[in-house]
Coordinates of C-alpha atoms and ligand atoms in Angstrom, one line a residue:
X29 CA -11.8 89.3 96.4
X30 CA -8.9 87.2 95.2
X31 CA -7.7 88.0 91.7
X32 CA -6.1 85.6 89.3
X33 CA -4.5 86.3 85.9
X34 CA -2.4 84.1 83.5
X35 CA -2.7 81.3 86.1
X36 CA -0.9 83.6 88.6
X37 CA -2.7 84.7 91.7
X38 CA -2.3 88.5 91.8
X39 CA -4.1 89.4 94.9
X40 CA -5.0 87.2 97.9
X41 CA -6.4 88.0 101.3
X42 CA -5.6 85.2 103.8
X43 CA -8.7 84.1 105.6
X44 CA -9.0 81.9 108.8
X45 CA -5.9 79.9 107.8
X46 CA -2.1 80.0 107.7
X47 CA -0.6 80.7 104.3
X48 CA 3.1 80.2 103.5
X49 CA 5.0 81.0 100.3
X50 CA 8.7 80.9 99.5
X51 CA 9.0 83.6 96.9
X52 CA 12.8 82.9 96.8
X53 CA 15.1 80.5 98.7
X54 CA 13.8 77.1 97.6
X55 CA 15.8 75.0 95.1
X56 CA 18.7 77.4 95.6
X57 CA 21.0 78.9 98.2
X58 CA 20.4 82.6 98.2
X59 CA 17.6 85.1 97.6
X60 CA 15.6 84.2 100.8
X61 CA 12.2 85.7 100.7
X62 CA 9.3 84.1 102.6
X63 CA 5.7 85.1 103.1
X64 CA 3.4 84.2 105.9
X65 CA -0.3 85.1 105.9
X66 CA -3.2 84.8 108.4
X67 CA -6.5 86.6 109.1
X68 CA -6.2 89.2 106.4
X69 CA -2.5 90.1 107.0
X70 CA 0.9 89.3 105.5
X71 CA 4.4 89.2 107.1
X72 CA 7.6 88.8 105.1
X73 CA 10.5 86.9 106.7
X74 CA 13.9 88.0 105.1
X75 CA 14.5 89.8 101.8
X76 CA 17.8 88.7 100.4
X77 CA 19.8 88.8 97.2
X78 CA 21.9 86.3 95.4
X79 CA 25.1 87.0 93.5
X80 CA 25.4 86.5 89.8
X81 CA 28.3 84.5 88.5
X82 CA 30.2 84.3 85.2
X83 CA 28.8 80.9 84.3
X84 CA 25.1 81.3 85.2
X85 CA 24.5 85.0 84.6
X86 CA 27.4 86.6 82.8
X87 CA 27.7 90.3 83.3
X88 CA 25.2 90.4 86.2
X89 CA 26.5 91.0 89.8
X90 CA 23.4 91.2 92.0
X91 CA 20.1 89.3 91.5
X92 CA 17.0 90.3 93.5
X93 CA 13.8 88.3 94.1
X94 CA 10.5 89.5 92.5
X95 CA 8.4 91.5 94.9
X96 CA 5.4 91.8 92.5
X97 CA 2.9 89.9 94.6
X98 CA 3.7 91.7 97.8
X99 CA 3.6 95.0 96.0
X100 CA 0.0 94.3 94.8
X101 CA -1.0 93.2 98.3
X102 CA 0.9 95.7 100.4
X103 CA -2.1 97.3 102.0
X104 CA -2.3 94.1 104.1
X105 CA 1.5 93.9 104.7
X106 CA 2.5 94.4 108.3
X107 CA 6.3 94.3 107.8
X108 CA 9.5 92.4 107.1
X109 CA 11.2 90.4 109.9
X110 CA 14.9 89.8 109.4
X111 CA 16.4 86.6 110.8
X112 CA 20.1 87.6 110.4
X113 CA 22.5 90.0 108.6
X114 CA 23.7 87.8 105.7
X115 CA 23.3 89.3 102.2
X116 CA 21.1 86.4 101.1
X117 CA 18.7 87.4 103.9
X118 CA 18.9 91.2 104.0
X119 CA 20.6 92.3 100.8
X120 CA 17.4 93.2 98.9
X121 CA 15.8 95.3 101.7
X122 CA 17.4 98.6 100.5
X123 CA 16.7 97.9 96.8
X124 CA 13.1 96.8 97.2
X125 CA 11.9 98.8 100.2
X126 CA 10.9 101.8 98.1
X127 CA 8.3 99.6 96.4
X128 CA 7.1 98.0 99.7
X129 CA 7.2 100.9 102.2
X130 CA 6.7 98.8 105.3
X131 CA 8.3 98.5 108.8
X132 CA 11.4 96.3 109.0
X133 CA 12.1 94.5 112.2
X134 CA 15.7 93.3 113.1
X135 CA 17.9 92.6 116.1
X136 CA 20.7 95.1 116.9
X137 CA 23.5 93.7 114.7
X138 CA 21.3 93.3 111.6
X139 CA 19.9 96.7 112.2
X140 CA 23.4 98.2 112.3
X141 CA 24.4 96.5 109.1
X142 CA 21.1 97.6 107.4
X143 CA 21.5 101.1 108.6
X144 CA 24.9 101.3 106.8
X145 CA 23.5 99.8 103.6
X146 CA 20.5 102.2 103.6
X147 CA 22.8 105.1 104.0
X148 CA 24.7 104.1 100.9
X149 CA 21.4 104.0 99.0
X150 CA 20.4 107.4 100.5
X151 CA 17.3 105.9 102.2
X152 CA 16.3 107.2 105.6
X153 CA 16.0 104.3 108.1
X154 CA 12.9 105.6 109.9
X155 CA 11.0 102.4 109.2
X156 CA 13.7 100.2 110.8
X157 CA 12.6 98.9 114.2
X158 CA 15.2 97.2 116.4
X159 CA 13.9 94.2 118.4
X160 CA 15.5 92.6 121.4
X161 CA 17.3 89.2 121.3
X162 CA 15.0 86.5 122.6
X163 CA 12.1 88.9 122.7
X164 CA 8.5 88.2 121.9
X165 CA 6.4 90.7 119.9
X166 CA 3.0 91.0 118.2
X167 CA 2.4 92.0 114.6
X168 CA -1.4 92.1 114.0
X169 CA -2.7 88.5 114.2
X170 CA 0.9 87.1 114.4
X171 CA 2.7 86.6 117.8
X172 CA 6.4 86.2 117.1
X173 CA 9.0 84.5 119.4
X174 CA 12.5 85.5 118.6
X175 CA 14.9 82.6 119.6
X176 CA 18.7 83.0 119.5
X177 CA 20.5 80.3 117.6
X178 CA 24.1 80.1 116.4
X179 CA 25.4 80.4 112.8
X180 CA 28.4 82.1 111.1
X181 CA 27.4 85.7 112.0
X182 CA 26.3 87.3 115.3
X183 CA 22.7 87.3 116.3
X184 CA 21.1 84.6 114.1
X185 CA 17.5 84.1 115.1
X186 CA 14.9 81.5 114.6
X187 CA 11.3 82.8 114.6
X188 CA 8.4 81.1 116.3
X189 CA 5.4 82.3 114.3
X190 CA 2.2 81.9 116.3
X191 CA -1.2 82.3 114.8
X192 CA -4.8 81.3 115.8
X193 CA -4.5 78.3 113.5
X194 CA -1.2 76.9 114.6
X195 CA 2.5 77.7 115.1
X196 CA 5.4 77.5 112.6
X197 CA 9.1 77.5 113.5
X198 CA 11.1 79.4 110.8
X199 CA 14.6 78.2 111.7
X200 CA 16.6 80.8 109.6
X201 CA 20.2 79.7 109.0
X202 CA 21.5 77.9 112.1
X203 CA 23.8 75.3 113.6
X204 CA 24.4 74.2 117.2
X205 CA 27.7 75.7 118.1
X206 CA 28.5 74.9 121.8
X207 CA 31.2 77.7 121.7
X208 CA 30.3 80.3 119.1
X209 CA 33.0 82.7 120.5
X210 CA 31.1 85.9 119.4
X211 CA 27.5 86.6 120.3
X212 CA 25.0 84.7 122.4
X213 CA 24.8 80.9 122.8
X214 CA 22.0 78.9 121.2
X215 CA 18.9 79.4 123.4
X216 CA 18.1 75.7 123.8
X217 CA 15.7 76.3 126.6
X218 CA 13.5 78.7 124.6
X219 CA 13.7 76.4 121.5
X220 CA 12.6 73.4 123.5
X221 CA 9.8 75.1 125.3
X222 CA 8.5 76.4 121.9
X223 CA 8.5 72.8 120.8
X224 CA 6.5 71.7 123.8
X225 CA 3.6 74.1 122.9
X226 CA 2.9 71.9 119.9
X227 CA 4.2 73.0 116.5
X228 CA 2.4 72.6 113.2
X229 CA 5.3 73.0 110.8
X230 CA 9.0 73.8 110.6
X231 CA 10.5 75.7 107.7
X232 CA 14.0 74.3 107.9
X233 CA 17.5 75.1 106.7
X234 CA 18.7 72.3 104.3
X235 CA 22.2 73.4 103.3
X236 CA 24.1 70.6 104.9
X237 CA 21.4 67.9 105.1
X238 CA 23.7 65.6 103.0
X239 CA 26.6 65.9 105.5
X240 CA 26.8 63.4 108.3
X241 CA 27.8 64.3 111.9
X242 CA 28.0 67.7 113.5
X243 CA 29.1 71.0 111.9
X244 CA 31.8 71.6 114.5
X245 CA 32.7 74.6 116.6
X246 CA 34.4 77.9 116.0
X247 CA 36.4 77.3 119.1
X248 CA 37.9 74.0 117.8
X249 CA 38.7 75.8 114.5
X250 CA 40.5 78.6 116.3
X251 CA 42.8 76.0 117.9
X252 CA 43.6 74.4 114.6
X253 CA 44.2 77.7 112.8
X254 CA 46.7 78.8 115.5
X255 CA 48.6 75.6 115.0
X256 CA 48.7 76.1 111.2
X257 CA 49.8 79.7 111.4
X258 CA 52.5 79.0 113.9
X259 CA 54.2 76.5 111.6
X260 CA 53.9 78.8 108.5
X261 CA 56.6 81.3 107.6
X262 CA 56.6 84.4 105.4
X263 CA 53.5 86.5 104.7
X264 CA 50.1 84.9 105.3
X265 CA 46.9 86.1 103.7
X266 CA 43.6 84.6 104.9
X267 CA 40.1 84.9 103.5
X268 CA 36.7 84.2 104.8
X269 CA 33.2 85.7 104.6
X270 CA 33.4 89.3 105.9
X271 CA 30.3 88.9 108.1
X272 CA 31.8 86.0 110.1
X273 CA 32.8 88.0 113.1
X274 CA 33.8 85.0 115.1
X275 CA 36.3 84.2 112.4
X276 CA 37.5 87.8 112.3
X277 CA 38.1 87.7 116.0
X278 CA 39.9 84.4 115.5
X279 CA 42.2 86.0 112.9
X280 CA 43.0 88.8 115.4
X281 CA 43.8 86.1 118.0
X282 CA 46.0 84.1 115.8
X283 CA 47.9 87.2 114.8
X284 CA 48.5 88.0 118.5
X285 CA 49.5 84.3 119.3
X286 CA 51.9 84.1 116.4
X287 CA 53.5 87.6 116.7
X288 CA 51.9 88.9 113.5
X289 CA 50.2 92.2 112.8
X290 CA 46.7 91.9 111.2
X291 CA 45.4 94.2 108.5
X292 CA 42.0 94.3 106.7
X293 CA 42.0 94.4 102.9
X294 CA 38.6 95.0 101.3
X295 CA 35.6 97.3 101.8
X296 CA 33.1 94.7 103.1
X297 CA 35.4 93.7 105.9
X298 CA 35.6 97.3 107.1
X299 CA 31.8 97.6 106.8
X300 CA 31.3 94.5 109.0
X301 CA 34.0 95.4 111.4
X302 CA 32.5 98.9 112.0
X303 CA 29.0 97.5 112.4
X304 CA 30.4 95.1 115.0
X305 CA 32.0 97.9 116.9
X306 CA 28.7 99.9 116.7
X307 CA 26.9 97.1 118.4
X308 CA 29.5 96.2 121.1
X309 CA 31.1 93.2 119.4
X310 CA 34.9 92.7 118.9
X311 CA 35.7 95.2 121.6
X312 CA 38.6 93.1 123.1
X313 CA 40.8 92.7 120.1
X314 CA 43.6 94.9 118.9
X315 CA 42.4 97.3 116.2
X316 CA 43.2 96.1 112.6
X317 CA 45.6 98.0 110.5
X318 CA 44.7 99.6 107.2
X319 CA 46.1 97.8 104.1
X320 CA 48.4 100.8 103.4
X321 CA 50.2 100.4 106.7
X322 CA 51.0 96.6 106.6
X323 CA 53.6 96.1 103.9
X324 CA 56.4 97.8 105.8
X325 CA 56.4 95.0 108.4
X326 CA 58.9 92.0 108.0
X327 CA 57.3 89.1 106.1
X328 CA 57.0 86.9 109.1
X329 CA 55.0 89.5 111.0
X330 CA 52.3 90.0 108.3
X331 CA 48.7 88.6 108.4
X332 CA 46.5 90.0 105.7
X333 CA 42.7 89.4 106.1
X334 CA 41.2 89.7 102.6
X335 CA 37.8 89.7 101.0
X336 CA 37.4 87.4 98.0
X337 CA 36.9 83.9 99.4
X338 CA 34.5 83.1 96.5
X339 CA 36.9 84.4 93.8
X340 CA 34.9 87.6 93.3
X341 CA 36.9 89.4 90.6
X342 CA 36.8 92.8 92.2
X343 CA 37.6 91.6 95.7
X344 CA 41.0 92.1 97.3
X345 CA 42.3 88.6 96.9
X346 CA 41.6 88.4 93.2
X347 CA 43.4 91.7 92.6
X348 CA 46.4 90.5 94.7
X349 CA 46.5 87.2 92.8
X350 CA 46.6 89.0 89.5
X351 CA 49.1 91.7 90.7
X352 CA 46.5 94.4 90.4
X353 CA 46.2 95.5 94.0
X354 CA 47.2 99.1 94.8
X355 CA 48.8 98.4 98.2
X356 CA 49.4 94.7 98.6
X357 CA 51.5 92.1 96.8
X358 CA 52.5 88.5 97.6
X359 CA 55.6 86.6 96.6
X360 CA 56.9 83.0 96.2
X361 CA 56.7 81.0 99.5
X362 CA 54.0 83.3 101.0
X363 CA 50.8 81.4 101.9
X364 CA 47.1 82.1 101.2
X365 CA 44.5 80.3 103.4
X366 CA 40.9 79.9 102.2
X367 CA 39.0 79.7 105.6
X368 CA 35.8 79.2 103.7
X369 CA 33.8 76.7 101.6
X370 CA 33.2 76.8 97.9
X371 CA 29.6 78.0 97.2
X372 CA 28.1 76.0 94.3
X373 CA 28.5 78.1 91.1
X374 CA 31.8 79.8 92.2
X375 CA 34.1 76.9 91.5
X376 CA 35.6 78.3 88.3
X377 CA 36.2 81.8 89.8
X378 CA 37.9 80.4 92.9
X379 CA 40.1 78.0 90.9
X380 CA 41.2 80.9 88.7
X381 CA 42.4 82.8 91.7
X382 CA 44.1 79.8 93.2
X383 CA 45.8 79.0 89.9
X384 CA 47.2 82.5 89.6
X385 CA 48.6 82.2 93.2
X386 CA 50.1 78.8 92.5
X387 CA 51.8 80.0 89.3
X388 CA 53.7 82.4 91.5
X389 CA 54.7 79.6 93.9
X390 CA 52.5 81.0 96.6
X391 CA 51.2 78.2 98.9
X392 CA 47.4 77.7 98.8
X393 CA 45.7 76.0 101.8
X394 CA 42.0 75.1 101.6
X395 CA 39.6 73.0 103.7
X396 CA 40.5 69.9 101.7
X397 CA 44.2 70.3 102.9
X398 CA 43.8 71.2 106.6
X399 CA 41.1 72.0 109.2
X400 CA 40.6 75.7 108.3
X401 CA 36.8 76.1 108.1
X402 CA 33.6 75.1 109.9
X403 CA 30.2 75.5 108.3
X404 CA 27.5 77.6 109.7
X405 CA 24.7 75.2 108.8
X406 CA 23.4 72.1 110.6
X407 CA 24.7 68.7 109.7
X408 CA 22.5 65.6 110.0
X409 CA 22.9 65.1 113.8
X410 CA 22.0 68.7 114.5
X411 CA 18.9 68.5 112.3
X412 CA 17.8 65.4 114.2
X413 CA 18.2 67.2 117.5
X414 CA 16.0 70.0 116.2
X415 CA 13.3 67.7 115.0
X416 CA 13.3 66.0 118.3
X417 CA 12.9 69.3 120.2
X418 CA 10.2 70.7 118.0
X419 CA 8.3 67.6 116.9
X420 CA 6.5 69.3 114.1
X421 CA 3.7 67.7 112.1
X422 CA 5.1 69.0 108.8
X423 CA 8.6 69.8 107.5
X424 CA 9.0 72.4 104.7
X425 CA 12.7 72.3 103.7
X426 CA 14.1 75.5 102.3
X427 CA 17.6 77.1 101.8
X428 CA 19.0 74.4 99.5
X429 CA 19.1 72.8 96.1
X430 CA 16.6 70.0 95.4
X431 CA 18.7 67.1 96.6
X432 CA 19.4 68.9 99.9
X433 CA 15.7 69.6 100.4
X434 CA 15.0 65.9 99.8
X435 CA 17.6 64.7 102.3
X436 CA 16.2 67.1 104.9
X437 CA 12.7 65.6 104.5
X438 CA 14.2 62.1 104.9
X439 CA 15.9 63.0 108.1
X440 CA 12.7 64.6 109.5
X441 CA 10.7 61.5 108.5
X442 CA 13.2 59.3 110.5
X443 CA 12.6 61.6 113.5
X444 CA 8.8 61.0 113.3
X445 CA 7.7 64.0 111.3
X446 CA 4.8 62.8 109.3
X447 CA 4.6 65.1 106.3
X448 CA 7.4 66.6 104.1
X449 CA 6.4 69.2 101.6
X450 CA 9.0 70.2 99.0
X451 CA 7.9 73.4 97.4
X452 CA 9.0 75.5 94.5
X453 CA 9.5 79.3 94.6
X454 CA 6.2 81.1 94.1
X455 CA 3.8 78.4 95.3
X456 CA 1.2 79.6 97.7
X457 CA 0.5 77.0 100.3
X458 CA -2.4 76.8 102.7
X459 CA -0.7 75.1 105.7
X460 CA -3.7 74.8 107.9
X461 CA -6.5 74.2 108.9
X462 CA -7.1 70.8 107.3
X463 CA -4.8 69.1 104.9
X464 CA -2.0 71.4 103.5
X465 CA -2.9 72.5 100.0
X466 CA -1.2 74.4 97.2
X467 CA -3.6 77.2 96.2
X468 CA -1.7 78.3 93.1
X469 CA 1.3 80.3 92.0
X470 CA 2.3 83.9 92.7
X471 CA 4.9 86.0 90.9
X472 CA 8.4 84.9 91.7
X473 CA 11.7 84.7 89.6
X474 CA 14.7 86.9 89.4
X475 CA 15.3 90.6 88.8
X476 CA 18.7 92.1 88.1
X477 CA 20.3 95.2 89.4
X478 CA 21.6 97.2 86.5
X479 CA 23.3 100.3 88.1
X480 CA 20.4 101.7 90.0
X481 CA 17.7 100.3 87.9
X482 CA 15.9 97.0 88.7
X483 CA 14.9 95.1 85.6
X484 CA 13.5 91.6 85.0
X485 CA 16.1 89.2 83.9
X486 CA 15.7 88.3 80.2
X487 CA 16.4 84.6 80.4
X488 CA 16.7 84.4 76.6
X489 CA 19.4 87.2 76.6
X490 CA 21.3 85.4 79.3
X491 CA 21.2 82.1 77.3
X492 CA 22.6 84.0 74.3
X493 CA 25.3 85.7 76.4
X494 CA 26.4 82.3 77.8
X495 CA 26.4 80.8 74.4
X496 CA 28.6 83.6 73.0
X497 CA 30.9 83.2 76.0
X498 CA 31.6 79.5 75.5
X499 CA 31.0 79.0 71.8
X500 CA 32.1 82.2 70.0
X501 CA 30.3 84.3 67.5
X502 CA 30.5 84.3 63.7
X503 CA 29.2 87.3 61.8
X504 CA 28.7 87.0 58.1
X505 CA 27.8 89.9 55.8
X506 CA 26.8 89.3 52.2
X507 CA 26.4 92.1 49.6
X508 CA 24.0 91.0 46.8
X509 CA 22.3 92.7 43.9
X510 CA 18.6 92.6 43.0
X511 CA 19.1 89.5 40.9
X512 CA 20.6 87.6 43.9
X513 CA 24.2 87.7 42.7
X514 CA 27.0 88.2 45.1
X515 CA 28.7 91.5 44.4
X516 CA 31.7 91.0 46.5
X517 CA 33.4 88.3 48.7
X518 CA 31.4 87.6 52.0
X519 CA 32.9 89.5 55.0
X520 CA 33.4 87.2 57.9
X521 CA 34.2 88.3 61.4
X522 CA 34.5 86.2 64.5
X523 CA 34.8 86.5 68.3
X524 CA 35.8 84.0 71.0
X525 CA 37.9 81.6 68.9
X526 CA 41.4 80.9 70.1
X527 CA 42.7 79.6 66.8
X528 CA 42.3 81.7 63.7
X529 CA 43.4 78.8 61.5
X530 CA 39.9 77.2 61.8
X531 CA 38.3 80.5 60.8
X532 CA 40.5 80.6 57.7
X533 CA 39.5 77.1 56.7
X534 CA 35.9 77.9 57.3
X535 CA 36.1 81.0 55.2
X536 CA 37.6 79.0 52.3
X537 CA 34.8 76.4 52.6
X538 CA 32.1 78.9 52.7
X539 CA 33.4 80.7 49.7
X540 CA 33.4 77.5 47.6
X541 CA 29.9 76.7 48.8
X542 CA 28.1 80.0 48.7
X543 CA 27.5 80.3 45.0
X544 CA 26.1 76.7 44.7
X545 CA 23.8 77.5 47.6
X546 CA 22.4 80.6 45.8
X547 CA 22.1 78.6 42.6
X548 CA 20.2 75.9 44.3
X549 CA 17.7 78.3 45.7
X550 CA 17.2 79.8 42.2
X551 CA 14.6 82.5 42.2
X552 CA 12.5 81.2 45.1
X553 CA 10.5 83.6 47.2
X554 CA 12.1 84.6 50.5
X555 CA 15.5 83.7 49.1
X556 CA 17.2 85.8 51.8
X557 CA 15.7 83.8 54.6
X558 CA 16.3 80.5 53.0
X559 CA 19.9 81.5 52.3
X560 CA 20.5 82.6 55.9
X561 CA 19.1 79.2 57.1
X562 CA 21.4 77.3 54.7
X563 CA 24.5 79.2 55.7
X564 CA 23.6 78.8 59.4
X565 CA 23.3 75.1 59.2
X566 CA 26.4 74.8 57.1
X567 CA 28.3 76.9 59.7
X568 CA 27.0 74.8 62.6
X569 CA 28.0 71.6 60.8
X570 CA 31.4 72.9 60.1
X571 CA 32.2 74.0 63.7
X572 CA 30.7 70.9 65.3
X573 CA 33.0 68.8 63.2
X574 CA 36.1 70.9 63.5
X575 CA 35.9 72.1 67.1
X576 CA 32.8 70.6 68.7
X577 CA 31.4 74.1 69.2
X578 CA 28.1 75.7 68.4
X579 CA 28.8 79.3 67.8
X580 CA 26.1 82.0 67.6
X581 CA 25.8 82.8 63.9
X582 CA 24.5 86.1 62.6
X583 CA 24.1 86.7 58.9
X584 CA 23.3 90.1 57.3
X585 CA 22.3 90.3 53.7
X586 CA 22.7 93.7 52.2
X587 CA 20.8 94.3 48.9
X588 CA 21.9 97.0 46.5
Ligands
ZN615 ZN1 23.2 83.0 106.9

């Protein structure tokens, strides 16, 4: 019944057991995609994307998880349950749904966001089922308790997943915010009573498991931002994640408190603002201005809310920083506030934007200068609280790099959780009954979105792209006759070198060495290949010594 190929499990029908597999989301922040199985059926929790970046995946913007296993087992798939509306949890639904064709369950705000995204992709949202906050519902052999938590977006939900063989708490992304400002409070009562029923395992957010204390409240942040804005003159631009509606509401409040007018700059801010209005959030704030209407106001009355907190090159803030924005510009003594954290991998892009601003004598304020951001993920004290409420037998840390997963397990152990299982993406785990056991691997990995096509990422091609980006390329063409004599001077072209002087020296060196190389090889067989190898290692040696670089070397020999 269960099929295995190339050491990969291709099809599997869960028996009288609970199966769990992170297809994406472990060892990384992003691309959340989890699979639960019991009594012949599967349920997916979240289906997110991750963003490419110039260092890791040059030229690729959106990365999707691999749905191959679920596709092959879709006759037993009951649906996708969404925990919340962040891109790394819902971003792949529209792109992968055509291959999966199953119902999607989400609370009202995530439904509204999904509906807009599906419309852009021209997919009819008939399969989208809206579920109530703090509701309970059945999906085949699964009984699911939706539990409201708090995070950095409205309506984050933990899922209590109950089966005949035990219950698992899937925390989703969460924190304990006593005053989240927008959306419901953390439903501690429901969480605690879920814990009291006896919980087999917790699948637990690890993002801030290395950070002591408590993540802090949006309310305290609002007070701090108001103080900062009040003492700042000239124009202010502020950037944060578009989906953080509490932060957006805060920006509207501080505009009002400080006598400024707020405008939204960037498409994703408008998408989120409209989804918020559709679902009854942000009703009590003054409507935001369009970016085309704001620059006529005196400098001291301007608050620009911009996309681009992660240095995304096409976002509003990057374009403003490089003077390429159609409607907005900033000048010396204006201020830009990054009300956000640096997501690992985006350091270079963010620094680039900040440098461009500083060059123009624009003040840049980040969370290392002032209290301008609170995280949406639990710090150590909040994790402890959760483990004490839930008292699971097993902790399975997700949503984090390896060191974060490890710290999360250590915290759980200190709270009396007996087992910690650090998984890898694609492992299929039998959680119960009996001892937890890895049954094997299923397809995982990354796919890229190339226009409208979804194609596997060619890891080798990416490696080459990265190499070319940082080490340059040397292309050498040799014209030789049949008796292996050079007919003309080698043609050398290069890319990615800042100083042509070195290329000239290299050219000179190669010219004086090439004839001895050919002579040395004499009339050996495969002289073309041998000569290419020789030139390649000569070139690598030269550039290592001269510039400490290892360029990509391509050699063409044309025989006449
Ligand atoms: Zn999130």
